[in-house]
Short mmCIF file of C-alpha atoms and ligand atoms in Angstrom, two decimals:
data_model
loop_
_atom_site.label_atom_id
_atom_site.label_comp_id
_atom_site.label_asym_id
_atom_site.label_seq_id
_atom_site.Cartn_x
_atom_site.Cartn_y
_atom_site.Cartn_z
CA UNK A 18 -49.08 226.25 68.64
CA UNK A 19 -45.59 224.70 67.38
CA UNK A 20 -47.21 221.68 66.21
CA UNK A 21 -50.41 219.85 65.73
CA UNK A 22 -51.69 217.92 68.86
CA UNK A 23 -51.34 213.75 67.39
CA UNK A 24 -50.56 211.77 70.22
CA UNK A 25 -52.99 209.30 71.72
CA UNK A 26 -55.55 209.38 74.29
CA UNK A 27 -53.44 209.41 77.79
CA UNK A 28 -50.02 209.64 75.85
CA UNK A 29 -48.95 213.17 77.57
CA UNK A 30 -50.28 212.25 80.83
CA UNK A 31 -48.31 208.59 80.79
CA UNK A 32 -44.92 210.67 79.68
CA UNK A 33 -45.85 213.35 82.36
CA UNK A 34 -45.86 210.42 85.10
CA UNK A 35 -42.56 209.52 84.03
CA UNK A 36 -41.05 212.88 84.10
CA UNK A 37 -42.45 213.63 86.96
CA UNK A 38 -41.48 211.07 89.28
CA UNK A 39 -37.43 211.15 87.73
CA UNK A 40 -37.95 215.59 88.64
CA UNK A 41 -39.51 215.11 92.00
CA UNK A 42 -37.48 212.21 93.57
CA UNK A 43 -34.13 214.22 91.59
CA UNK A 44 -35.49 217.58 93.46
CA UNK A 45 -35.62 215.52 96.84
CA UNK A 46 -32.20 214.00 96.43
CA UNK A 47 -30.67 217.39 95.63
CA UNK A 48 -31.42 218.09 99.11
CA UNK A 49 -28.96 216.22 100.77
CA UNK A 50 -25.90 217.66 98.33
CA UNK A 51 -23.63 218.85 101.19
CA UNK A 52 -25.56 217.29 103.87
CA UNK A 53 -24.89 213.35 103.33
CA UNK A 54 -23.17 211.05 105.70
CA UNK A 55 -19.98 210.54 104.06
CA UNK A 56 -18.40 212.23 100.97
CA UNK A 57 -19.05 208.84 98.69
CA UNK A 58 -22.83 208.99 99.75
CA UNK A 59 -23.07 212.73 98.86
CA UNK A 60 -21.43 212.01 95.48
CA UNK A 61 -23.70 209.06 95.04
CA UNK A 62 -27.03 210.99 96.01
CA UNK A 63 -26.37 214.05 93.82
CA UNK A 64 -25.14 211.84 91.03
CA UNK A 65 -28.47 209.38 91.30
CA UNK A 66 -29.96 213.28 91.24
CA UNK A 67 -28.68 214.26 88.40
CA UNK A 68 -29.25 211.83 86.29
CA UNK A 69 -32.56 211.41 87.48
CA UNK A 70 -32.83 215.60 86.43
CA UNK A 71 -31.27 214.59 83.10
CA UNK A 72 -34.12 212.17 82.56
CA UNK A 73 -36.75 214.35 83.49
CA UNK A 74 -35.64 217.13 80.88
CA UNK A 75 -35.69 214.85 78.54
CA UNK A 76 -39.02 213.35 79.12
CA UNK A 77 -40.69 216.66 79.86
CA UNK A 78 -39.04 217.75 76.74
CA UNK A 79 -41.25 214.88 74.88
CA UNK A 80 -44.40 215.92 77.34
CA UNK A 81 -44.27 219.22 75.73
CA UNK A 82 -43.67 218.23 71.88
CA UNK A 83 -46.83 215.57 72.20
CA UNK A 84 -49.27 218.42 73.96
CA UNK A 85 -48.08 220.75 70.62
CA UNK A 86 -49.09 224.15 73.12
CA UNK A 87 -45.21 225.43 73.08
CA UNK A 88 -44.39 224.66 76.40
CA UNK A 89 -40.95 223.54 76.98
CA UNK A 90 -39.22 221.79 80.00
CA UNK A 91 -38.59 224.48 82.01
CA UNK A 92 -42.44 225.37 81.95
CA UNK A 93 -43.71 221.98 83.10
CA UNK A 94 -40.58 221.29 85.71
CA UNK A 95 -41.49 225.10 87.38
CA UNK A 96 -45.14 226.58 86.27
CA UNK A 97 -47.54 223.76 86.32
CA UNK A 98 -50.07 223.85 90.15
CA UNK A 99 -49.71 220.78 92.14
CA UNK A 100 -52.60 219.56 91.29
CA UNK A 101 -50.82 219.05 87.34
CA UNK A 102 -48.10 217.19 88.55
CA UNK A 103 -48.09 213.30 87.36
CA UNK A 104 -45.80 211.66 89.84
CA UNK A 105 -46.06 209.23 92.49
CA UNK A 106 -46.38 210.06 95.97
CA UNK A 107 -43.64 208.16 97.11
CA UNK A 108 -41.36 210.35 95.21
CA UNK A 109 -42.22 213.69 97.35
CA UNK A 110 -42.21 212.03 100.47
CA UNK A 111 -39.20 213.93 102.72
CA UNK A 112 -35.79 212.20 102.67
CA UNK A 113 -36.02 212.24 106.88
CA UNK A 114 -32.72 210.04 107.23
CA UNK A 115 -30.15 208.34 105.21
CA UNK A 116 -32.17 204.83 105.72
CA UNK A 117 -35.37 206.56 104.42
CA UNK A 118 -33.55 207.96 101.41
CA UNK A 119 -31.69 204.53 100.19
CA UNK A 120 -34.62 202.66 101.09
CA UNK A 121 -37.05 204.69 98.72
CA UNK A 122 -34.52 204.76 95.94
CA UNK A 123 -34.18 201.07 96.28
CA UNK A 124 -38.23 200.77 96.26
CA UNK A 125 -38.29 203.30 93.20
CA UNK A 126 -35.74 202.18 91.12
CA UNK A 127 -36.89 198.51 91.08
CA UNK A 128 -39.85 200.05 89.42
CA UNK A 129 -37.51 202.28 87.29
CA UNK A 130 -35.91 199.46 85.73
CA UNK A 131 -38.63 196.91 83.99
CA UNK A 132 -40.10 200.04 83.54
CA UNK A 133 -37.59 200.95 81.31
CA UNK A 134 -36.73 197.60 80.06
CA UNK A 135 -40.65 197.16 78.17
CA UNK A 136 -40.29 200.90 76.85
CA UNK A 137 -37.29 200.06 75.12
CA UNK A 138 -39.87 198.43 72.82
CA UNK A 139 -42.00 201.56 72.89
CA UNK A 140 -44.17 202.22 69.52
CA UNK A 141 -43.05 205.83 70.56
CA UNK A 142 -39.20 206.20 69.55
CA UNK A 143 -38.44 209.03 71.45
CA UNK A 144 -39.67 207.37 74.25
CA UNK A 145 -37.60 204.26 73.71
CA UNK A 146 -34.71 205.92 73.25
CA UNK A 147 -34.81 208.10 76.43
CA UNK A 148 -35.97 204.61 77.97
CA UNK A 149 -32.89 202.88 76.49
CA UNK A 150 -30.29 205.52 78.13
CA UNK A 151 -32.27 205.85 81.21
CA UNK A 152 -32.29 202.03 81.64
CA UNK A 153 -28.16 201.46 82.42
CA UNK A 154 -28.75 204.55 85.25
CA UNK A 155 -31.50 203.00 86.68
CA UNK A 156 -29.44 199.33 86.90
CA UNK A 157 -27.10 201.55 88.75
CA UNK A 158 -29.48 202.89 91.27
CA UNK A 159 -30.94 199.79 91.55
CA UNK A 160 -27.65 198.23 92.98
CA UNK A 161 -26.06 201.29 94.72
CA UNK A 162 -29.35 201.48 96.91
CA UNK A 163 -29.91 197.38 96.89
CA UNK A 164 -26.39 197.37 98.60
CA UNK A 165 -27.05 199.91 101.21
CA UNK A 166 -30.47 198.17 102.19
CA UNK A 167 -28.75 195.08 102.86
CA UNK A 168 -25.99 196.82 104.83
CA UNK A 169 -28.19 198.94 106.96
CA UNK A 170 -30.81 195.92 107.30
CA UNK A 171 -28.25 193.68 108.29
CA UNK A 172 -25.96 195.58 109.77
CA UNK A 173 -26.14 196.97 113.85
CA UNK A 174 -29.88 196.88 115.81
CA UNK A 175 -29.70 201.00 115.25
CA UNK A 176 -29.70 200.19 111.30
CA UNK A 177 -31.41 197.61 110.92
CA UNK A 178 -34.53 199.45 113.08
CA UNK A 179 -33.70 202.30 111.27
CA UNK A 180 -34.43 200.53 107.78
CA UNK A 181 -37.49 198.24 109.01
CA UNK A 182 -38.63 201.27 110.24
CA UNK A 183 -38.35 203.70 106.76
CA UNK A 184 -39.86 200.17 104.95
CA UNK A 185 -42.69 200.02 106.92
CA UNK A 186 -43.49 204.07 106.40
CA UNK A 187 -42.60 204.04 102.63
CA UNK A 188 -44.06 200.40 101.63
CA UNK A 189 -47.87 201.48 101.61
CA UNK A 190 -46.89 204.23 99.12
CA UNK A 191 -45.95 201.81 96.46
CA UNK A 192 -49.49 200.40 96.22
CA UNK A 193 -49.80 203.17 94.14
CA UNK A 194 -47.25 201.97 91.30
CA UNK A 195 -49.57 199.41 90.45
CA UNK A 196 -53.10 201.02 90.79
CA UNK A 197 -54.95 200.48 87.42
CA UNK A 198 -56.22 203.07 85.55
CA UNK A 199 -57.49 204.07 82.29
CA UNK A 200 -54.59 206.21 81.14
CA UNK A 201 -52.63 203.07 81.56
CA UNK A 202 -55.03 201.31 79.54
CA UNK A 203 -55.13 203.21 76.57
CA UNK A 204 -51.36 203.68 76.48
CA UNK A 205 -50.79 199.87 76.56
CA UNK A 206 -53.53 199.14 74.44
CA UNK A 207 -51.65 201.52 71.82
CA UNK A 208 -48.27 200.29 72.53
CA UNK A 209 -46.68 203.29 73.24
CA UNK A 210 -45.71 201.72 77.20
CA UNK A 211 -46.49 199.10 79.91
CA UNK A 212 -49.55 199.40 82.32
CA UNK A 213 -47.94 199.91 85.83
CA UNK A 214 -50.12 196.78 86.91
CA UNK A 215 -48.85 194.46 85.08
CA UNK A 216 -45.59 195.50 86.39
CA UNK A 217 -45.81 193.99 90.06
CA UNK A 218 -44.18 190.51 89.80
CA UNK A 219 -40.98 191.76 88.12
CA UNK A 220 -40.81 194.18 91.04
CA UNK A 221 -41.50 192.33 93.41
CA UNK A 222 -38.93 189.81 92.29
CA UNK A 223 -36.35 192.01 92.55
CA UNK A 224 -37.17 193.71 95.94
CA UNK A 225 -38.41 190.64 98.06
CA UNK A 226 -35.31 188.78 97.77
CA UNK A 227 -32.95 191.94 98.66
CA UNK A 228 -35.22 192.91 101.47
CA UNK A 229 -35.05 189.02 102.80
CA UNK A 230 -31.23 189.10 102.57
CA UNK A 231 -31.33 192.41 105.00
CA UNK A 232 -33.02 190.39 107.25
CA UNK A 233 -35.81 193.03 106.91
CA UNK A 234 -39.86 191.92 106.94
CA UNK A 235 -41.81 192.73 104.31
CA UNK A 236 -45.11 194.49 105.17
CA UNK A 237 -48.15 192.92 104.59
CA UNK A 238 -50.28 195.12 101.47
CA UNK A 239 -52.87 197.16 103.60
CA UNK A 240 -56.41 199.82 102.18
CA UNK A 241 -53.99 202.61 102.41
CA UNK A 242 -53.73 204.24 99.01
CA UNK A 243 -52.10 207.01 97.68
CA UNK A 244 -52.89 209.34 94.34
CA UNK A 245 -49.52 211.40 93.15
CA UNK A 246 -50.06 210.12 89.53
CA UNK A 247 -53.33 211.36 89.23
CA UNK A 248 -52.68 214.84 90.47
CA UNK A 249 -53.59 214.28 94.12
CA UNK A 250 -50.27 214.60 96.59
CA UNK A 251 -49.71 214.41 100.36
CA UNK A 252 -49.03 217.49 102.56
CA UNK A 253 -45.12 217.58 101.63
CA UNK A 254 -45.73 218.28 97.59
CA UNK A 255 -46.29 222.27 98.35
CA UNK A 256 -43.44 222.86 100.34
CA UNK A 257 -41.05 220.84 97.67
CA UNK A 258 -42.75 223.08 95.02
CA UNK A 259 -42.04 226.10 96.35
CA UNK A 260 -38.82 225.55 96.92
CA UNK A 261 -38.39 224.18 93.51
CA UNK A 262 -40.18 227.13 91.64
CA UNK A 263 -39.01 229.94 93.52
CA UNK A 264 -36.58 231.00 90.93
CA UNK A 265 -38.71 230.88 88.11
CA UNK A 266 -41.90 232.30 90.18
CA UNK A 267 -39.89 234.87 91.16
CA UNK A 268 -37.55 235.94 88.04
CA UNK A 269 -40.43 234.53 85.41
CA UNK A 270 -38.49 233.59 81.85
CA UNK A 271 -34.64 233.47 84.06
CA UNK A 272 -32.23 231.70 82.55
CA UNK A 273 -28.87 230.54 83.77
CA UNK B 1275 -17.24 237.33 51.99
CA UNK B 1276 -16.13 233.60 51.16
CA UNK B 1277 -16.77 231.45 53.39
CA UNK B 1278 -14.43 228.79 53.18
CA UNK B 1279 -16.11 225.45 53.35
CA UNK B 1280 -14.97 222.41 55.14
CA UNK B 1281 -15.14 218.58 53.90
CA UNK B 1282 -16.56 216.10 56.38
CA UNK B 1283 -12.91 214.18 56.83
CA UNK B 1284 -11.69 218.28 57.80
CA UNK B 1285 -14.40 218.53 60.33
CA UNK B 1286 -13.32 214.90 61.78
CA UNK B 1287 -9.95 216.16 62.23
CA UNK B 1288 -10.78 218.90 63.97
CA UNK B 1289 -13.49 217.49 66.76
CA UNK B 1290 -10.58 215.18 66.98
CA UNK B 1291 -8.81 218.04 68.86
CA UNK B 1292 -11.83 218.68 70.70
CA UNK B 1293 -11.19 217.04 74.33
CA UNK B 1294 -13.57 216.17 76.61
CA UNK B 1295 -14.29 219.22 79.32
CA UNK B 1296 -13.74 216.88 82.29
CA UNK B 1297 -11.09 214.13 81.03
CA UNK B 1298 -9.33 216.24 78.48
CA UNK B 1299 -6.76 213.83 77.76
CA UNK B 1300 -9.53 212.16 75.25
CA UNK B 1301 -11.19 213.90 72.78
CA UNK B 1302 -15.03 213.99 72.19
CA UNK B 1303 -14.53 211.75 69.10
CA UNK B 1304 -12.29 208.94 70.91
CA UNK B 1305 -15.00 209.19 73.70
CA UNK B 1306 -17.83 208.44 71.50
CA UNK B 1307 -19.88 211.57 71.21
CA UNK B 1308 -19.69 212.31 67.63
CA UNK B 1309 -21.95 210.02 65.91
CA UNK B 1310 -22.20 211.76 62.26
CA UNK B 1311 -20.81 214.92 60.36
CA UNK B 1312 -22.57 215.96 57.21
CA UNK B 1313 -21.74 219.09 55.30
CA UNK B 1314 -24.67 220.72 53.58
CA UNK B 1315 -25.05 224.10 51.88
CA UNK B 1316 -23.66 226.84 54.19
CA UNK B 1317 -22.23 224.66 56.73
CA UNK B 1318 -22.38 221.36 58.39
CA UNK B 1319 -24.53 219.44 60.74
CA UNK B 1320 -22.70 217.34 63.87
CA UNK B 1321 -24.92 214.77 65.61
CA UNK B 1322 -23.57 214.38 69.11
CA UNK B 1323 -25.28 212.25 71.57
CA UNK B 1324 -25.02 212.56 75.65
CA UNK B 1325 -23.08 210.28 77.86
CA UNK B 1326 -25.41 210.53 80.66
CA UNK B 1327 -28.92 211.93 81.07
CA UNK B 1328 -27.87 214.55 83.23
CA UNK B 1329 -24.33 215.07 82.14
CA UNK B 1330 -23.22 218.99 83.01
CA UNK B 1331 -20.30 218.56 80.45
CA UNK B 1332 -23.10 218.04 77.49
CA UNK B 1333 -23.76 221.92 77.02
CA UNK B 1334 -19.94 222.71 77.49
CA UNK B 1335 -19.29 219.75 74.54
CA UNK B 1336 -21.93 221.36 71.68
CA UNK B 1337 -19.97 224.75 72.97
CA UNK B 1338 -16.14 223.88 72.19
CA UNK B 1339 -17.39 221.61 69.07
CA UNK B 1340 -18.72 225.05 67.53
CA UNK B 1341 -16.38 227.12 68.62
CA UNK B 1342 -13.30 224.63 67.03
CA UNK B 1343 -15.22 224.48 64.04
CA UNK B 1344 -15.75 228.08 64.05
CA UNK B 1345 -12.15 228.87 64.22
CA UNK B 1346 -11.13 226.66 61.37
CA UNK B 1347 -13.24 228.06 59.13
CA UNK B 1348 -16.64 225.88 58.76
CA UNK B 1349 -19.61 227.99 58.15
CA UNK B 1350 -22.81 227.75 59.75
CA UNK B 1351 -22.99 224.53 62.30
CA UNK B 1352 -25.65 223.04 63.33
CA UNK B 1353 -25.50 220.51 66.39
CA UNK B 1354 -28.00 217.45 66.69
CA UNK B 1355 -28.37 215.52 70.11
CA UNK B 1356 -29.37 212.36 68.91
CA UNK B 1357 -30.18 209.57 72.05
CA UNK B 1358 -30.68 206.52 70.52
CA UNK B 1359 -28.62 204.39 70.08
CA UNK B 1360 -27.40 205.47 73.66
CA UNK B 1361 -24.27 205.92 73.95
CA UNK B 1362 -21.90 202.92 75.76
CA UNK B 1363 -18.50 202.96 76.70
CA UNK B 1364 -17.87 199.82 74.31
CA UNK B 1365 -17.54 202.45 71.61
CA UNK B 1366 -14.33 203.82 73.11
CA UNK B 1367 -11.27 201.88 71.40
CA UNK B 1368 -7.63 200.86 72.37
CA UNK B 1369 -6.18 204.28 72.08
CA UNK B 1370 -8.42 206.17 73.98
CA UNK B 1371 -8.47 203.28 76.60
CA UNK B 1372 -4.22 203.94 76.68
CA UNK B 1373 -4.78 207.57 76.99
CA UNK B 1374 -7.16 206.70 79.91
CA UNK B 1375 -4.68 204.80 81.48
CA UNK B 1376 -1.62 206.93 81.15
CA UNK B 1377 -3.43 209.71 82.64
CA UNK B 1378 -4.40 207.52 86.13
CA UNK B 1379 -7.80 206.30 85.22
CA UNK B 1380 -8.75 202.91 84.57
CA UNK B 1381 -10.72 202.42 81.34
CA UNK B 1382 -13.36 200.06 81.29
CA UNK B 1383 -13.47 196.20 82.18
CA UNK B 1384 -15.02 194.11 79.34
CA UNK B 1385 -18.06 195.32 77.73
CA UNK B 1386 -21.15 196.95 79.10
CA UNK B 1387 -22.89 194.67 76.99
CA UNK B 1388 -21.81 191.94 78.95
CA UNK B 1389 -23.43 194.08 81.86
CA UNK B 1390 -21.69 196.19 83.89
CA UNK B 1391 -23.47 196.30 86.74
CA UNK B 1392 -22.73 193.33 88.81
CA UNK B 1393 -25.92 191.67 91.25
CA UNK B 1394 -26.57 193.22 95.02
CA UNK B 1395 -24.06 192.12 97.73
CA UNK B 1396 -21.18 191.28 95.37
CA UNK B 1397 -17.58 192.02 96.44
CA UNK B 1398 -16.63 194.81 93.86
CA UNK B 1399 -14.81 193.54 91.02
CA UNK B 1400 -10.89 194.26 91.00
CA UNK B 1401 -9.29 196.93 88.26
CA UNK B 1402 -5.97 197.03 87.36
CA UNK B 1403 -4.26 199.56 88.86
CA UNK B 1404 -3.60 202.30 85.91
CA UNK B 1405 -0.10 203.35 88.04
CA UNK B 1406 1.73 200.75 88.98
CA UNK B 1407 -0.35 197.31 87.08
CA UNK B 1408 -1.27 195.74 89.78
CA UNK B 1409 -4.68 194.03 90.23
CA UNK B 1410 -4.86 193.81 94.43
CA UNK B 1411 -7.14 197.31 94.18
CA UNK B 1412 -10.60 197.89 96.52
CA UNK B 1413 -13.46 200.04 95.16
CA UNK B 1414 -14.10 203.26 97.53
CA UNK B 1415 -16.64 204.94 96.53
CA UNK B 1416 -19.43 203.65 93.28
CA UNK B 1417 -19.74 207.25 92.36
CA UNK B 1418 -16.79 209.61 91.39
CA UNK B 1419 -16.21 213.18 90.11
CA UNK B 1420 -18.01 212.78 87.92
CA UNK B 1421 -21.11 210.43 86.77
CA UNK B 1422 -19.12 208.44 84.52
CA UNK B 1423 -16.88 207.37 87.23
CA UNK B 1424 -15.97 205.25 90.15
CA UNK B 1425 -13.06 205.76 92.87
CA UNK B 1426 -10.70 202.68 93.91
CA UNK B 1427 -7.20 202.53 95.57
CA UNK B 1428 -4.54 200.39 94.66
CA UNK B 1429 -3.18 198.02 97.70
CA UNK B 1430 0.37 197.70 95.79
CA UNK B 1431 1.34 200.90 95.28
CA UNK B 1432 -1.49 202.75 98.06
CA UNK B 1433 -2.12 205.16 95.23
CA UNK B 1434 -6.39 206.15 94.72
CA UNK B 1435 -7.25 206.05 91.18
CA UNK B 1436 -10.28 206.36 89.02
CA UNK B 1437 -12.23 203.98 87.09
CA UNK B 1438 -14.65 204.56 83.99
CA UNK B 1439 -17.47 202.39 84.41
CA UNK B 1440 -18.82 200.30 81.73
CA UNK B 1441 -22.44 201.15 80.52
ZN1 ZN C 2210 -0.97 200.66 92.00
#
């Protein structure tokens, strides 16, 4: 309505994935404000949160210019159905324990960062830009949770059993960073961002090594897949959306 | 009514006074978030860009920088967030980094274009301690009060102090 629909085939939906998975796996993370083991975790987790919240307003922000319909952030973080979200599963999984937690923002932001890295070079300058900020957070993540795998991995029998245990749950879930797709495709194709796919040896080259180091084993791939980023989620995505939306379900158009 | 206008170098002055919500011994110039200010007819347009993605201070910044402007007389302002290029602590200079320092927290090491994030398993890197000088400090915590800090203590002089991390 504000402005004429231009972007390319599978442009929204590619910038919805990203927002998506930086709002749900932010929302998750705010849970455990107040709750964490120690005060430097619980400043850690709601920071990682928050930035992870900053990106997604500013990616959602973008999601909403490109579909040109007038919907701003606060409409696609807290009015879309489930079925319209774009992120991975792995980012709505419950936080269950500490281990789980650091473990999945290890696994996440290992994506996160080459992620970011190759849309630095977007043909999309919004996009790069956000990309280029998001990228030194990300770095951070990356080596806040990389240390904490290592110490929980390698640290007492309860940790490390702990940690093998929250790899083996989460690592099937991450399959689904790298299914192709045609969105992915097109996007590439028109150089506005990486297909996922081609993303798996960077990852992997960053998370094998750390996960060796714990003294952790890394699952071997399995069938099991998983379909956040194309709108299908697991059992857990309705009860983090509710929680999420009540405000603006409730008080439609509230603002702080 | 007259509005009475003011030049660009005015308006620099005056964000110059505007300090940072959360370390107000800087001001939102010395920190970096003023990138441009351009009068134009009526007013005058401020680009600011945002330390971190999800920085709470950034609504609070666009706030006092309208409200100082305001008061000294500019006319109609009009605030730009502007991300890229992203904003780094390398663009922070001496002074600010002594007004850091005098007020407990240690600026940053080197530059983040060096990389400030160091690999997985290292020992933390020492900071000189902003109190007493000395360099035998231990990182606490990687996060602080705020995103754009860390929390060490000095072995010397046993006193905790801040750090601004390099990005
Ligand atoms: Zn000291």
């Amino acid at each position: 309505m504000t402005q004429r629909n231009t972007a390319a085939p599978g442009h929204i939906e590619y910038v919805l994935r990203l927002g998506d998975n930086a709002l749900i796996l932010g929302q998750r993370l705010s849970e455990w404000c107040g709750h964490a083991p120690v005060l430097e975790e619980d400043m850690a987790l709601a920071n990682t949160a928050l930035d992870l919240i900053g990106q997604a307003r500013l990616l959602l922000t973008h999601a909403g210019r490109l579909e040109g319909r007038g919907r701003d952030e606060d409409q696609l973080a807290f009015l879309r159905g489930e079925r319209d979200y774009r992120n991975l599963t792995l980012a709505e999984l419950p936080n269950e324990d500490f281990g789980r937690t650091v473990v999945r923002n290890f696994l996440f932001a290992a994506f996160q960062v080459p992620l970011y890295q190759r849309l630095t070079a977007s043909s999309d300058a919004e996009l790069a830009a956000v990309a280029a900020k998001s990228l030194k957070e990300a770095r951070y993540h990356l080596s806040h949770a990389g240390e904490w795998v290592i110490r929980l991995g390698d640290g007492t029998d309860v940790s490390h059993d702990k940690a093998q245990a929250a790899l083996d749950y989460l690592w099937p879930y991450t399959a689904e960073f790298f299914a192709a797709n045609p969105i992915d495709d097109a996007v590439s194709a028109a150089g506005i961002g990486p297909a996922w796919h081609n993303l798996e040896a960077d990852w992997e080259a960053a998370v094998v090594p750390v996960l060796v180091e714990a003294t952790l084993t890394v699952p071997a791939r399995t069938p099991f897949a998983s379909y956040g980023k194309f709108g299908r989620h697991s059992e857990h995505m309705g009860h983090l959306l509710a929680t999420m939306q009540t405000m603006q379900r409730t008080y439609p158009g509230a603002q702080w | 009514m007259v509005t009475v206008m003011l030049t660009e170098s005015q308006a620099w002055q005056v964000l110059g006074d505007v300090p940072d919500p959360e370390i107000p011994v800087v001001s939102v110039v010395e920190l970096g978030i003023v990138r441009e200010v351009a009068s134009r007819a009526g007013g005058l347009r401020v680009v600011v860009t945002p330390t971190y993605s999800g920085c709470p201070a950034t609504e609070v910044i666009a706030d006092s920088i309208r409200a100082a402007l305001a008061a000294a007389g500019a006319g109609a302002v009009d605030i730009e967030t502007r991300l890229d290029p992203a904003w780094t602590t390398d663009w922070m200079g001496d002074a600010a980094r002594d007004k850091l320092r005098a007020y407990g927290i240690a600026p940053p090491s080197g530059t983040a274009a060096a990389g400030g994030v160091q690999p997985i398993r290292f020992v933390a890197k020492s900071q000189t301690c902003p109190h007493c000088g000395s360099t035998d400090t231990e990182r606490l915590s990687e996060f602080g009060s705020t995103a754009c800090k860390a929390l060490y203590r000095c072995r010397a002089c046993r006193e905790p102090f801040e750090y601004f991390k390099p990005i």
